[in-house]
Tab-separated table of C-alpha atoms in Angstrom:
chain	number	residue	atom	x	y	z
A	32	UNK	CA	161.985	146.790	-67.838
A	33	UNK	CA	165.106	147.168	-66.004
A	34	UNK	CA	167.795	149.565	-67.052
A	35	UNK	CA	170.754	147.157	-66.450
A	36	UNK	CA	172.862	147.344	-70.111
A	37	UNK	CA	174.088	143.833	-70.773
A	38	UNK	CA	175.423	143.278	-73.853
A	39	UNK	CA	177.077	139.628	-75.544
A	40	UNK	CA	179.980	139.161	-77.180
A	41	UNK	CA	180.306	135.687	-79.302
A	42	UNK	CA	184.056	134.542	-80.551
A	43	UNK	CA	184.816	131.790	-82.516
A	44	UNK	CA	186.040	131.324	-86.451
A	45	UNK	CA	183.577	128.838	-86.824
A	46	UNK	CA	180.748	131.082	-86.024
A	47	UNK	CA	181.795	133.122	-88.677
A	48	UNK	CA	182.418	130.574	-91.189
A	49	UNK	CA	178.770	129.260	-90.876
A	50	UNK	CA	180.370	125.930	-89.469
A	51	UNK	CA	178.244	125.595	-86.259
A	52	UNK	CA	175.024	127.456	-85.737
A	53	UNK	CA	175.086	129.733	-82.554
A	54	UNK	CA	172.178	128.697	-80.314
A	55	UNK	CA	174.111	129.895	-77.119
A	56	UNK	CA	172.784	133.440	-77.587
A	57	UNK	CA	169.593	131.984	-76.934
A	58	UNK	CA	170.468	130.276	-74.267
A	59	UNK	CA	171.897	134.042	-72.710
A	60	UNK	CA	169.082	135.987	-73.811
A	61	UNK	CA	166.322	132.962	-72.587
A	62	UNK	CA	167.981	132.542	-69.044
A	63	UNK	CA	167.806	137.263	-68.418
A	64	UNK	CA	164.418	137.477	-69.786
A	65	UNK	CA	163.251	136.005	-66.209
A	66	UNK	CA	165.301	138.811	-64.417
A	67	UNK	CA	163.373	141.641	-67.277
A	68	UNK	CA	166.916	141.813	-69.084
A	69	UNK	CA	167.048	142.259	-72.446
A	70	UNK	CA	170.215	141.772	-74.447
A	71	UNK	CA	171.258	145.476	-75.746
A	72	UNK	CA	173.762	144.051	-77.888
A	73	UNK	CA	175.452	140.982	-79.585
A	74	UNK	CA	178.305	141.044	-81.580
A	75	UNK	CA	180.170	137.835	-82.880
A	76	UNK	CA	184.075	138.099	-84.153
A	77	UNK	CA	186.626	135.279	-84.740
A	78	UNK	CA	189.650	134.169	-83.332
A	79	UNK	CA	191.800	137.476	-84.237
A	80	UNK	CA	193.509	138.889	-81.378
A	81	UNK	CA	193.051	142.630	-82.340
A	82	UNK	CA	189.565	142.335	-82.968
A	83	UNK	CA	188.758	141.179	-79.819
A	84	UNK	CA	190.774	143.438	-77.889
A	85	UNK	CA	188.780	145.951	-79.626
A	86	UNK	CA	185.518	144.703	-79.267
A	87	UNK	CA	186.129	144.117	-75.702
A	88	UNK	CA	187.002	147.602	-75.100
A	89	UNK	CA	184.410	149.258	-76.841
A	90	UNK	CA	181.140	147.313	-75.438
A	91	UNK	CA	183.278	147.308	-72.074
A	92	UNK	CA	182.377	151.265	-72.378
A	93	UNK	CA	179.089	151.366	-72.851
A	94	UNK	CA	177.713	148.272	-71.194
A	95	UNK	CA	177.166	147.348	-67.354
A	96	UNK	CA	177.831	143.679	-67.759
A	97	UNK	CA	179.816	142.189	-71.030
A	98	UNK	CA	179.044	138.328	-71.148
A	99	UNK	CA	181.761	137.040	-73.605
A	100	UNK	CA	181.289	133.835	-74.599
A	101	UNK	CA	183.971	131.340	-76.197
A	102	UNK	CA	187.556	131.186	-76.434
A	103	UNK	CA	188.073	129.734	-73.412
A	104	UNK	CA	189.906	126.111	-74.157
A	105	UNK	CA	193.393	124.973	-74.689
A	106	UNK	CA	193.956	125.346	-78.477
A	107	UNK	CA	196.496	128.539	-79.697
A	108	UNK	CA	192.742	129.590	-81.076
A	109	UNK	CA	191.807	130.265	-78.022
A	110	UNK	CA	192.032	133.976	-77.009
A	111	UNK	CA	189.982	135.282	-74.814
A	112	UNK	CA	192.063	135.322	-71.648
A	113	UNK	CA	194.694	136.996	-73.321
A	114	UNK	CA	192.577	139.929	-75.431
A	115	UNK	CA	191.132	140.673	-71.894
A	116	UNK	CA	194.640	140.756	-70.419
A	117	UNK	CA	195.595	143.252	-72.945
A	118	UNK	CA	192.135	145.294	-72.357
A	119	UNK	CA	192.568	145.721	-68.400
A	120	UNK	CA	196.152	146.434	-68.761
A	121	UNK	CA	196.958	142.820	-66.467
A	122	UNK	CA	199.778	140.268	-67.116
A	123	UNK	CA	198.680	136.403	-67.507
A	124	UNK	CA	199.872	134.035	-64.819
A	125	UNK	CA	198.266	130.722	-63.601
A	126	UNK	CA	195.042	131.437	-61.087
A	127	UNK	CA	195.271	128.918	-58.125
A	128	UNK	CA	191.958	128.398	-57.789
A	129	UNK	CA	191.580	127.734	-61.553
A	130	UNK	CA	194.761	125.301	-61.594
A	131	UNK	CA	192.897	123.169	-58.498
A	132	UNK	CA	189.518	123.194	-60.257
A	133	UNK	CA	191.141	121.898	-63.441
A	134	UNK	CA	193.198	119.251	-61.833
A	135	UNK	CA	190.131	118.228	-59.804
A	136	UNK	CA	188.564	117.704	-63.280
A	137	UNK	CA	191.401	115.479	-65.054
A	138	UNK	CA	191.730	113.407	-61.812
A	139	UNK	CA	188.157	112.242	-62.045
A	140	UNK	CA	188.136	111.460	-65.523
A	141	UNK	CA	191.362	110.102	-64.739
A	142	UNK	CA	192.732	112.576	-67.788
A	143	UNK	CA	196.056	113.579	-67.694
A	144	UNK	CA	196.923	117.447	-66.523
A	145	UNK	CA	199.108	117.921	-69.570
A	146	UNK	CA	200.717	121.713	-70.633
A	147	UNK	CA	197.747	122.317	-73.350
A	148	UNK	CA	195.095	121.938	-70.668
A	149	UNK	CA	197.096	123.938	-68.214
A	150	UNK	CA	196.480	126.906	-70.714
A	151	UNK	CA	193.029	127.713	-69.517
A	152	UNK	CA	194.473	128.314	-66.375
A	153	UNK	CA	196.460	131.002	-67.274
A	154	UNK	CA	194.279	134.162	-66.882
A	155	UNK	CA	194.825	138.147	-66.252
A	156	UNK	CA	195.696	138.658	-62.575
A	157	UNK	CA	193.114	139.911	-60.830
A	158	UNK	CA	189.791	138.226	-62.461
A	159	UNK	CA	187.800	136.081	-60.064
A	160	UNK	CA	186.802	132.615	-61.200
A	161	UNK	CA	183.083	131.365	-62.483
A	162	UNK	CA	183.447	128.157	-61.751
A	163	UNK	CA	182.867	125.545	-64.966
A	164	UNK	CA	181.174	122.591	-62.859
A	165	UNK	CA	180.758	120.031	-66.260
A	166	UNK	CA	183.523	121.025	-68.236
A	167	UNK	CA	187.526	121.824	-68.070
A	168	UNK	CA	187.744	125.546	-69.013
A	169	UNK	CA	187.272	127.798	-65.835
A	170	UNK	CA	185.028	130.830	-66.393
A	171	UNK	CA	185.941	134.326	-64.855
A	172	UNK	CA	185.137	137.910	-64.212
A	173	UNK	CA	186.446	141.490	-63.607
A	174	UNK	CA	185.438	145.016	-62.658
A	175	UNK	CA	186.558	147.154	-65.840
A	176	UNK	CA	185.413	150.561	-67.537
A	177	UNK	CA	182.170	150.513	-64.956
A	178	UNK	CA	181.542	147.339	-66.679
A	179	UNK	CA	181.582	143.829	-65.093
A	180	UNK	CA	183.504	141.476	-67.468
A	181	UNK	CA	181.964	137.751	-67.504
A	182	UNK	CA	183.808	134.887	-69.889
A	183	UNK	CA	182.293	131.705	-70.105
A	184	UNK	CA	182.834	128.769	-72.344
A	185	UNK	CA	181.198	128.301	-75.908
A	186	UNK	CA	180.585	124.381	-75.385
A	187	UNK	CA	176.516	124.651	-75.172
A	188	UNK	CA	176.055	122.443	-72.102
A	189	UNK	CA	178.704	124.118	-69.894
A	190	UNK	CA	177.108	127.656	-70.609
A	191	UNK	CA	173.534	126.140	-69.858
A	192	UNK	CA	175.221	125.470	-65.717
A	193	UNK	CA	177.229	128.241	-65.405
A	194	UNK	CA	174.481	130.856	-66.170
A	195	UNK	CA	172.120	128.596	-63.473
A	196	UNK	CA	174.576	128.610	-61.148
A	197	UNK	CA	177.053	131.632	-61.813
A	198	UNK	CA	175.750	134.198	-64.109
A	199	UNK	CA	172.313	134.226	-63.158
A	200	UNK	CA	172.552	134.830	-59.449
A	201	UNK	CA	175.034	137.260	-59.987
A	202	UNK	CA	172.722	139.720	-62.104
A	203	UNK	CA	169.925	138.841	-59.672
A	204	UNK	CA	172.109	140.932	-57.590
A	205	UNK	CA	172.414	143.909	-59.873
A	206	UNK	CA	169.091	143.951	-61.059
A	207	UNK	CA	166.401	146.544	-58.728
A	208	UNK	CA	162.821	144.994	-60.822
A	209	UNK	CA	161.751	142.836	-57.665
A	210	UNK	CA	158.175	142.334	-59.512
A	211	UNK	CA	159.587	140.824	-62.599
A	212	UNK	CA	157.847	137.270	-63.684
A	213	UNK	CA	157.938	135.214	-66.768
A	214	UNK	CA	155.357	132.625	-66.951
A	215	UNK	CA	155.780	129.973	-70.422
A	216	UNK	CA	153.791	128.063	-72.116
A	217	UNK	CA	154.638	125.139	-74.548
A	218	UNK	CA	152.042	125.072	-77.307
A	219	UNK	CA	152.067	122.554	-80.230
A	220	UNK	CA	149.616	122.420	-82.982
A	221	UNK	CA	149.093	126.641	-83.175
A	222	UNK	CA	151.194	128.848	-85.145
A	223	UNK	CA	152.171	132.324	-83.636
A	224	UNK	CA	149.323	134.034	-85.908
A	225	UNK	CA	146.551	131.703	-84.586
A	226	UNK	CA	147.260	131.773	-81.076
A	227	UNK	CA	147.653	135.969	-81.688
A	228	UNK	CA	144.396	135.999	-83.551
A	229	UNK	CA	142.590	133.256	-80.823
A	230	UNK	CA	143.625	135.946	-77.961
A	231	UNK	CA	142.499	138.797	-79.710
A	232	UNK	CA	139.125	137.753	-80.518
A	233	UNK	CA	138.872	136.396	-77.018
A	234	UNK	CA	140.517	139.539	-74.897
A	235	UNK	CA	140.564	142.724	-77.142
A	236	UNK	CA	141.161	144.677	-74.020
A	237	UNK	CA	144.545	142.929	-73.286
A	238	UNK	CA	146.035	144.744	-70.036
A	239	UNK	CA	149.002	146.433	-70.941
A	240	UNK	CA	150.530	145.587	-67.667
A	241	UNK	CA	150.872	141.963	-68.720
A	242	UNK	CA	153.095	141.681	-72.342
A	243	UNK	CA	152.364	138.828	-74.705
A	244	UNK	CA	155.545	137.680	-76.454
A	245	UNK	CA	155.770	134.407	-78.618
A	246	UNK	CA	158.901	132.069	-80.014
A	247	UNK	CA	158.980	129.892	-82.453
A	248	UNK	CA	161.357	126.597	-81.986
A	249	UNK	CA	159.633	124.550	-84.431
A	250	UNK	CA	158.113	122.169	-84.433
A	251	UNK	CA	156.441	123.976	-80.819
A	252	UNK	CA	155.487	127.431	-80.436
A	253	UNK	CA	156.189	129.066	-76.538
A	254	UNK	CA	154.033	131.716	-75.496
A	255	UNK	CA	154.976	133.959	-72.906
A	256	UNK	CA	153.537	136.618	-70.097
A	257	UNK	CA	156.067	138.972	-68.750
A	258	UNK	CA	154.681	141.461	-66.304
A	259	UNK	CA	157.543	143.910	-64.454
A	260	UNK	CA	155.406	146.059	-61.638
A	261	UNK	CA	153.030	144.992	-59.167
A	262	UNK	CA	149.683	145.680	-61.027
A	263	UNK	CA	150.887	142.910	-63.751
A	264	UNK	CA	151.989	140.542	-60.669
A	265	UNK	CA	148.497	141.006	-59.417
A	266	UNK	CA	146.653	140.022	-62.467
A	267	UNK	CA	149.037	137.279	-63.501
A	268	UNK	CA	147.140	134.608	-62.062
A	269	UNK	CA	144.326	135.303	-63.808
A	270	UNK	CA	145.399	135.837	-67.346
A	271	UNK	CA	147.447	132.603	-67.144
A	272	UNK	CA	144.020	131.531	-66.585
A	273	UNK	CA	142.395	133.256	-69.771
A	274	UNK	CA	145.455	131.604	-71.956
A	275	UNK	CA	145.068	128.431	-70.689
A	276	UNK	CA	141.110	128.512	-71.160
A	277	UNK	CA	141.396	129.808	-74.649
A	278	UNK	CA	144.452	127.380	-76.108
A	279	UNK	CA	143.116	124.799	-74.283
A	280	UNK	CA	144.698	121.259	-74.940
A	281	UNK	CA	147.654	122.534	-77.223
A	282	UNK	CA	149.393	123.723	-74.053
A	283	UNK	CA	151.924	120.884	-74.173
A	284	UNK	CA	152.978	122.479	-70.329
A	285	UNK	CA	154.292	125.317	-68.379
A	286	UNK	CA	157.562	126.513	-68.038
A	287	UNK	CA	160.518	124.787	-70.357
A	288	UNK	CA	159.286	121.049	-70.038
A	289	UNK	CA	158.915	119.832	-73.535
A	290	UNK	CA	156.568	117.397	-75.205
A	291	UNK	CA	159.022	114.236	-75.067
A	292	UNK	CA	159.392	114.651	-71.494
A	293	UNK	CA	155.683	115.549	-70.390
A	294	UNK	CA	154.830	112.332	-71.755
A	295	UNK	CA	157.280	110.232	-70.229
A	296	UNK	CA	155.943	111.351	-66.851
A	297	UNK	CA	152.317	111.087	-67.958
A	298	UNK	CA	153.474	108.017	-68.761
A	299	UNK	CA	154.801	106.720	-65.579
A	300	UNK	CA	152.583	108.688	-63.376
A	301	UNK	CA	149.348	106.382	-65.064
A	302	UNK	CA	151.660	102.807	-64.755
A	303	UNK	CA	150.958	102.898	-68.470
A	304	UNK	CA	154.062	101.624	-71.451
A	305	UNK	CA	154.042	102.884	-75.316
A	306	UNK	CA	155.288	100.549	-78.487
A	307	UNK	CA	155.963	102.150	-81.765
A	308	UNK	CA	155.805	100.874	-85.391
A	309	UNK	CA	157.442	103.592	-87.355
A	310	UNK	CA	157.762	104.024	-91.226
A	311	UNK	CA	157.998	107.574	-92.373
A	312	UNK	CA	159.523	108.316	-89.199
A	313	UNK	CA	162.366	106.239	-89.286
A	314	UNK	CA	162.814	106.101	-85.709
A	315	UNK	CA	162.115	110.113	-84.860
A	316	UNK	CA	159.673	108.808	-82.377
A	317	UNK	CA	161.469	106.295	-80.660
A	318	UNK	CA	164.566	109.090	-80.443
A	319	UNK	CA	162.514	112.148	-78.841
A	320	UNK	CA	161.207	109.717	-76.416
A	321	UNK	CA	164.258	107.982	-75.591
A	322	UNK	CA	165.921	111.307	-75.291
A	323	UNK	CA	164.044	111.720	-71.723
A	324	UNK	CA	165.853	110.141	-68.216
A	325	UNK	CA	162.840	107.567	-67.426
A	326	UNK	CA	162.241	105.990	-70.567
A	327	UNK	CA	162.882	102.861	-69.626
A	328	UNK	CA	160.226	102.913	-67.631
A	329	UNK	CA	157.448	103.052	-70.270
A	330	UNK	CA	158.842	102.329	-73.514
A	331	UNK	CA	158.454	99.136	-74.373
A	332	UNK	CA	159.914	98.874	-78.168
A	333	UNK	CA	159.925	100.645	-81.212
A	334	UNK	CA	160.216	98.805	-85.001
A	335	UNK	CA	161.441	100.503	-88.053
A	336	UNK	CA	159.495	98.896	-90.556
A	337	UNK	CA	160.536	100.979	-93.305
A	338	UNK	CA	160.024	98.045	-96.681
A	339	UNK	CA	156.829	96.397	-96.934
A	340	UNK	CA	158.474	93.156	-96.575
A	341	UNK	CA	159.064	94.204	-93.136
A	342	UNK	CA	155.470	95.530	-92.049
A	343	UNK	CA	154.852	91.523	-93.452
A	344	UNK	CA	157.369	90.127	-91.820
A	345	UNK	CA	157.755	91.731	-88.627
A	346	UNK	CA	154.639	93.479	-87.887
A	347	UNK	CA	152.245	90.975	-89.646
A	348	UNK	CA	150.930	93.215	-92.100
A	349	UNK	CA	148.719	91.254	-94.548
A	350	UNK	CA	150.154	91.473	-98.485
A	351	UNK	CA	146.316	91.470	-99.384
A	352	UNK	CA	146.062	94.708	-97.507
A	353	UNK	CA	149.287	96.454	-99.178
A	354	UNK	CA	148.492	95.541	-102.736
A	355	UNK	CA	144.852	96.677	-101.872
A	356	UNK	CA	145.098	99.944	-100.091
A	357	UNK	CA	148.792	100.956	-100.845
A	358	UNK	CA	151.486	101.350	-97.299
A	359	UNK	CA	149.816	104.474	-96.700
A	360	UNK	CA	146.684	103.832	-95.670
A	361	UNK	CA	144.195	103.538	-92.642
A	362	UNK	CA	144.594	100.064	-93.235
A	363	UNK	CA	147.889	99.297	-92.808
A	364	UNK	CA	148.729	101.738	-89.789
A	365	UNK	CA	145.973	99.582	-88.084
A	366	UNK	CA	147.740	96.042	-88.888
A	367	UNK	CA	151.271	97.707	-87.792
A	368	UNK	CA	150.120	99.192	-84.620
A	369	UNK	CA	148.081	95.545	-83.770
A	370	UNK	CA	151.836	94.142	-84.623
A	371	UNK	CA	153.546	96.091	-82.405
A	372	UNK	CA	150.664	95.546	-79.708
A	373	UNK	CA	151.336	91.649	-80.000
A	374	UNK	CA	154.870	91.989	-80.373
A	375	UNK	CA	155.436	94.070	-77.168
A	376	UNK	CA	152.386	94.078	-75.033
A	377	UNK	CA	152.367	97.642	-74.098
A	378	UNK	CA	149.142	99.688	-73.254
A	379	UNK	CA	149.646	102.212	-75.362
A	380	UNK	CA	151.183	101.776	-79.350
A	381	UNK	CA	151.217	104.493	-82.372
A	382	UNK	CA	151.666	103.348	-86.091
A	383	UNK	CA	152.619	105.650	-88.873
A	384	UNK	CA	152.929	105.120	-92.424
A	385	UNK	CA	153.446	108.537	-95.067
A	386	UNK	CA	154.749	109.943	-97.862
A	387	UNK	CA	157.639	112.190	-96.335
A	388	UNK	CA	159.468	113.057	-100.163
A	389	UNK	CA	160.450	115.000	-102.051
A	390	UNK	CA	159.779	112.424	-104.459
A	391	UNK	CA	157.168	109.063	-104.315
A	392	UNK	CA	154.109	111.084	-104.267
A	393	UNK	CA	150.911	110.520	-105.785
A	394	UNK	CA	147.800	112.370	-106.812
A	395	UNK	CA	145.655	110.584	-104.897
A	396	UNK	CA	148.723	110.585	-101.836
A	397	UNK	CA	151.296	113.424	-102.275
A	398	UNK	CA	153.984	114.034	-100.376
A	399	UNK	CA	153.392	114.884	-97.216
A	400	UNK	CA	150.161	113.002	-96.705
A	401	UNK	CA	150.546	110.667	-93.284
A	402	UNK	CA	148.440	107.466	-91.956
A	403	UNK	CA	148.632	107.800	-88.150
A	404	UNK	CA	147.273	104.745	-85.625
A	405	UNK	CA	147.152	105.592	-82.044
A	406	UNK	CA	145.553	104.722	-78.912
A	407	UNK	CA	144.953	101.088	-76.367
A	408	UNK	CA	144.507	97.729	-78.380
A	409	UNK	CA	140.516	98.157	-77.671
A	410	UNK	CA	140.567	101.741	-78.363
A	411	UNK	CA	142.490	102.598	-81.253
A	412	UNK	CA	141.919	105.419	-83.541
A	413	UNK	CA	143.282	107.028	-86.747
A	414	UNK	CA	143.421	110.139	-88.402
A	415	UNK	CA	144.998	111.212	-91.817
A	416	UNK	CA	147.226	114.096	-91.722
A	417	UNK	CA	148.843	116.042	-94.581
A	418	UNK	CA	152.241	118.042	-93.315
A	419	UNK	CA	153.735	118.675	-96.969
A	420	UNK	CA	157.488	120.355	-96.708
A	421	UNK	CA	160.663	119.110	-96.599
A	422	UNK	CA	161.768	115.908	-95.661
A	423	UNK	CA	162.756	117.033	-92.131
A	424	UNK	CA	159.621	119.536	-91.445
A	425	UNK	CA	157.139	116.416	-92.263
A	426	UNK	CA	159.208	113.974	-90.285
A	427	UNK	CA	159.363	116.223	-87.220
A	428	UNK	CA	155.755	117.477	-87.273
A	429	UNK	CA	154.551	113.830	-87.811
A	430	UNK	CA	156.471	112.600	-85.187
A	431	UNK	CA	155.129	115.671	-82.641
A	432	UNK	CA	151.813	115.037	-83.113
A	433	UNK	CA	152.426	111.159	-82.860
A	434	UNK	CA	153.301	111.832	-79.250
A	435	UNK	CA	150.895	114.652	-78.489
A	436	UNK	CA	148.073	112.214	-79.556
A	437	UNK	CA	148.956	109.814	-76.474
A	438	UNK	CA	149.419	112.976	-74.601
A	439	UNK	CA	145.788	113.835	-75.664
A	440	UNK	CA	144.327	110.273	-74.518
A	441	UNK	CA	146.324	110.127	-71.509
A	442	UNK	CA	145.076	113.176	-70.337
A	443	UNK	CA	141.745	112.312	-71.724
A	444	UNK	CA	141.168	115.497	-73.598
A	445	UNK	CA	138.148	115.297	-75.852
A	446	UNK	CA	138.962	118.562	-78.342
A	447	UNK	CA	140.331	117.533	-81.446
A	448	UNK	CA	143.223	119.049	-82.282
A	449	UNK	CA	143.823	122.122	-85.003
A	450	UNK	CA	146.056	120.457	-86.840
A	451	UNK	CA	143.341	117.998	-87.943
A	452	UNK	CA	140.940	120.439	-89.377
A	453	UNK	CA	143.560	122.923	-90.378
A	454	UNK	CA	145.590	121.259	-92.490
């Protein structure tokens, strides 16, 4: 583990007020962890001017780098610049470089430069500029109390390039752990105990060069092998291979590449195109999958067919088969998914029909009992599933293993998954 101190300082009155959910700490403490940085500290404060000139100072003191993150816009809310300006003792005055960087942005949105914008270039003389390549706020840096000073914007996606870019490169350079390597796995379908208790049973004697770390970011589980000295470099390779031989088709992929995504490209890389006929859903599916550049490539069409009038209408769904069997059933999922199959013509289709609640359950089908259909026109298959929660945990988990069944036929793996005799 390296030694470096780096410690995080969040601002923001809405951070404190429980108004937005802070995920950019994540983001910080996800994008060290490769360089065998752990965040010492984090402390969050709102927009009070004397609170964060004191919180500046005091982690300034005890920390070798001080990522603060927020405060950097145009609003009189905004006060980062000027609490630092008071902490290194500098006067604020307009940073040329920042002023051309921020005019550069206006002019290709075709924005106008007005005074409120010209605020964020108005920082303590002396700092050095981070440069905020998708948004308008400049980041910068100083040398203070042994401590190197980093601001950087609180807007999510700016962060995300500036520590790629900026941040990251920069503590590359500070850092002496040359054998530090984080390898990831995305896992869906095993909780953090199972996968733990799986590994155990297969490798009791796991090397202590090599640490085992999980996160949970439901509804996917990443699992991750940090080794910081040569001995764990060494024997990387081949626990990576133990892992992947014991989790087996649950490993969605390596590194940060989500579920939505490794489809798509499974997708395109076999010339094949998916259709959807969603009820419980309500269009989850069609949303992760659209969320990936590429889509259009292999998504054919997705139908909503949330009333039963609608699986009739739209999907041809017989009315025989929904006063006989119910909407959730093997039955119907079948009929919608041969719907969407003539309505689209794609190779691939999934059909769900469920019971997501809290109320309209059943003895016989309570909430959180799912029909799933998925597969090729001359191949299709179906599987009940019972995911009972809340309204958003079924939906999400329904609509992750929708798409990590194609995953599982594209790729041709022949395990059934945990989730079917698990739960």
């Amino acid at each position: 583990m390296t030694h470096l101190n780096v410690q995080l300082l969040l601002t923001g009155d809405e951070l404190m007020t429980g108004d937005i959910i802070d995920t950019n700490s994540i983001k910080v403490a996800d994008a060290l962890m490769p360089l065998g940085i752990v965040l010492q500290r984090k402390v969050v404060v709102g927009d009070k001017l004397t609170t964060l000139v004191n919180e500046i100072q005091t982690l300034s003191e005890s920390a070798d780098v001080l990522i603060i993150n927020g405060g950097l816009g145009p609003t009189i809310d905004d006060l980062t610049a000027q609490a630092l300006a008071e902490v290194v003792q500098q006067p604020l005055q307009i940073h040329q470089q920042a002023m051309t960087e921020l005019a550069a942005w206006c002019e290709r949105r075709n924005y106008p430069l007005n005074e409120p914008n010209k605020k964020q270039a108005m920082l303590p003389a002396g700092v050095d500029i981070v440069s905020n390549e998708t948004g308008s706020a400049p980041g910068f840096r100083i040398h203070h109390n042994h401590c190197e000073i980093i601001c950087t914007p609180g807007v999510p996606s700016e962060l995300d390039r500036m520590l790629q870019t900026g941040i990251v490169p920069l503590l590359k350079d500070l850092t002496s752990n040359e054998y530090t390597q984080v390898q990831k796995y995305q896992v869906f379908g095993l909780g953090e105990s199972a996968v733990q208790k799986m590994l155990e049973e297969a490798f009791p004697q796991w090397p202590e060069k090599i640490e085992l770390g999980f996160r949970a970011a439901f509804p996917m589980l990443e699992v991750k092998l940090t080794v910081r000295s040569k001995e764990g470099v060494d024997g990387l390779a081949a626990w990576m291979k133990n892992v992947e031989a014991t989790l087996g088709g649950h490993i969605i992929a390596n590194g940060n590449t989500h579920l939505p995504e490794q489809l798509v490209k499974l997708l395109i890389i076999k010339n094949k195109t998916l259709a959807l006929a969603e009820s419980c859903t309500g269009g989850l599916i069609a949303s992760k999958i659209t969320s990936v550049a590429g889509s259009s490539q292999v998504f054919e069409a997705g139908i909503v067919s949330y009333s039963n009038s609608i699986k009739q209408k739209v999907l041809a769904v017989k009315s025989d088969t929904l006063l006989t069997y119910g909407a959730v059933s093997e039955q119907v999922v079948i009929e919608m998914a041969n719907g969407i199959f003539k309505i689209s013509g794609s190779d691939y289709a999934i059909a769900v029909s469920g019971v997501a609640g809290p109320g309209g359950g059943s003895e016989e089908k309570p909430v959180g009992t799912c029909w799933i259909a998925w597969g090729t026109q001359d191949k299709l298959k179906t599987q009940k599933l019972f995911f009972p929660g809340s309204r958003e945990y079924f939906q999400q988990y329904i609509a992750t293993a929708a798409l990590d069944l194609i995953r599982r036929d594209l790729l041709e793996i022949k395990e059934a998954p945990w989730y079917f005799s698990k739960r």
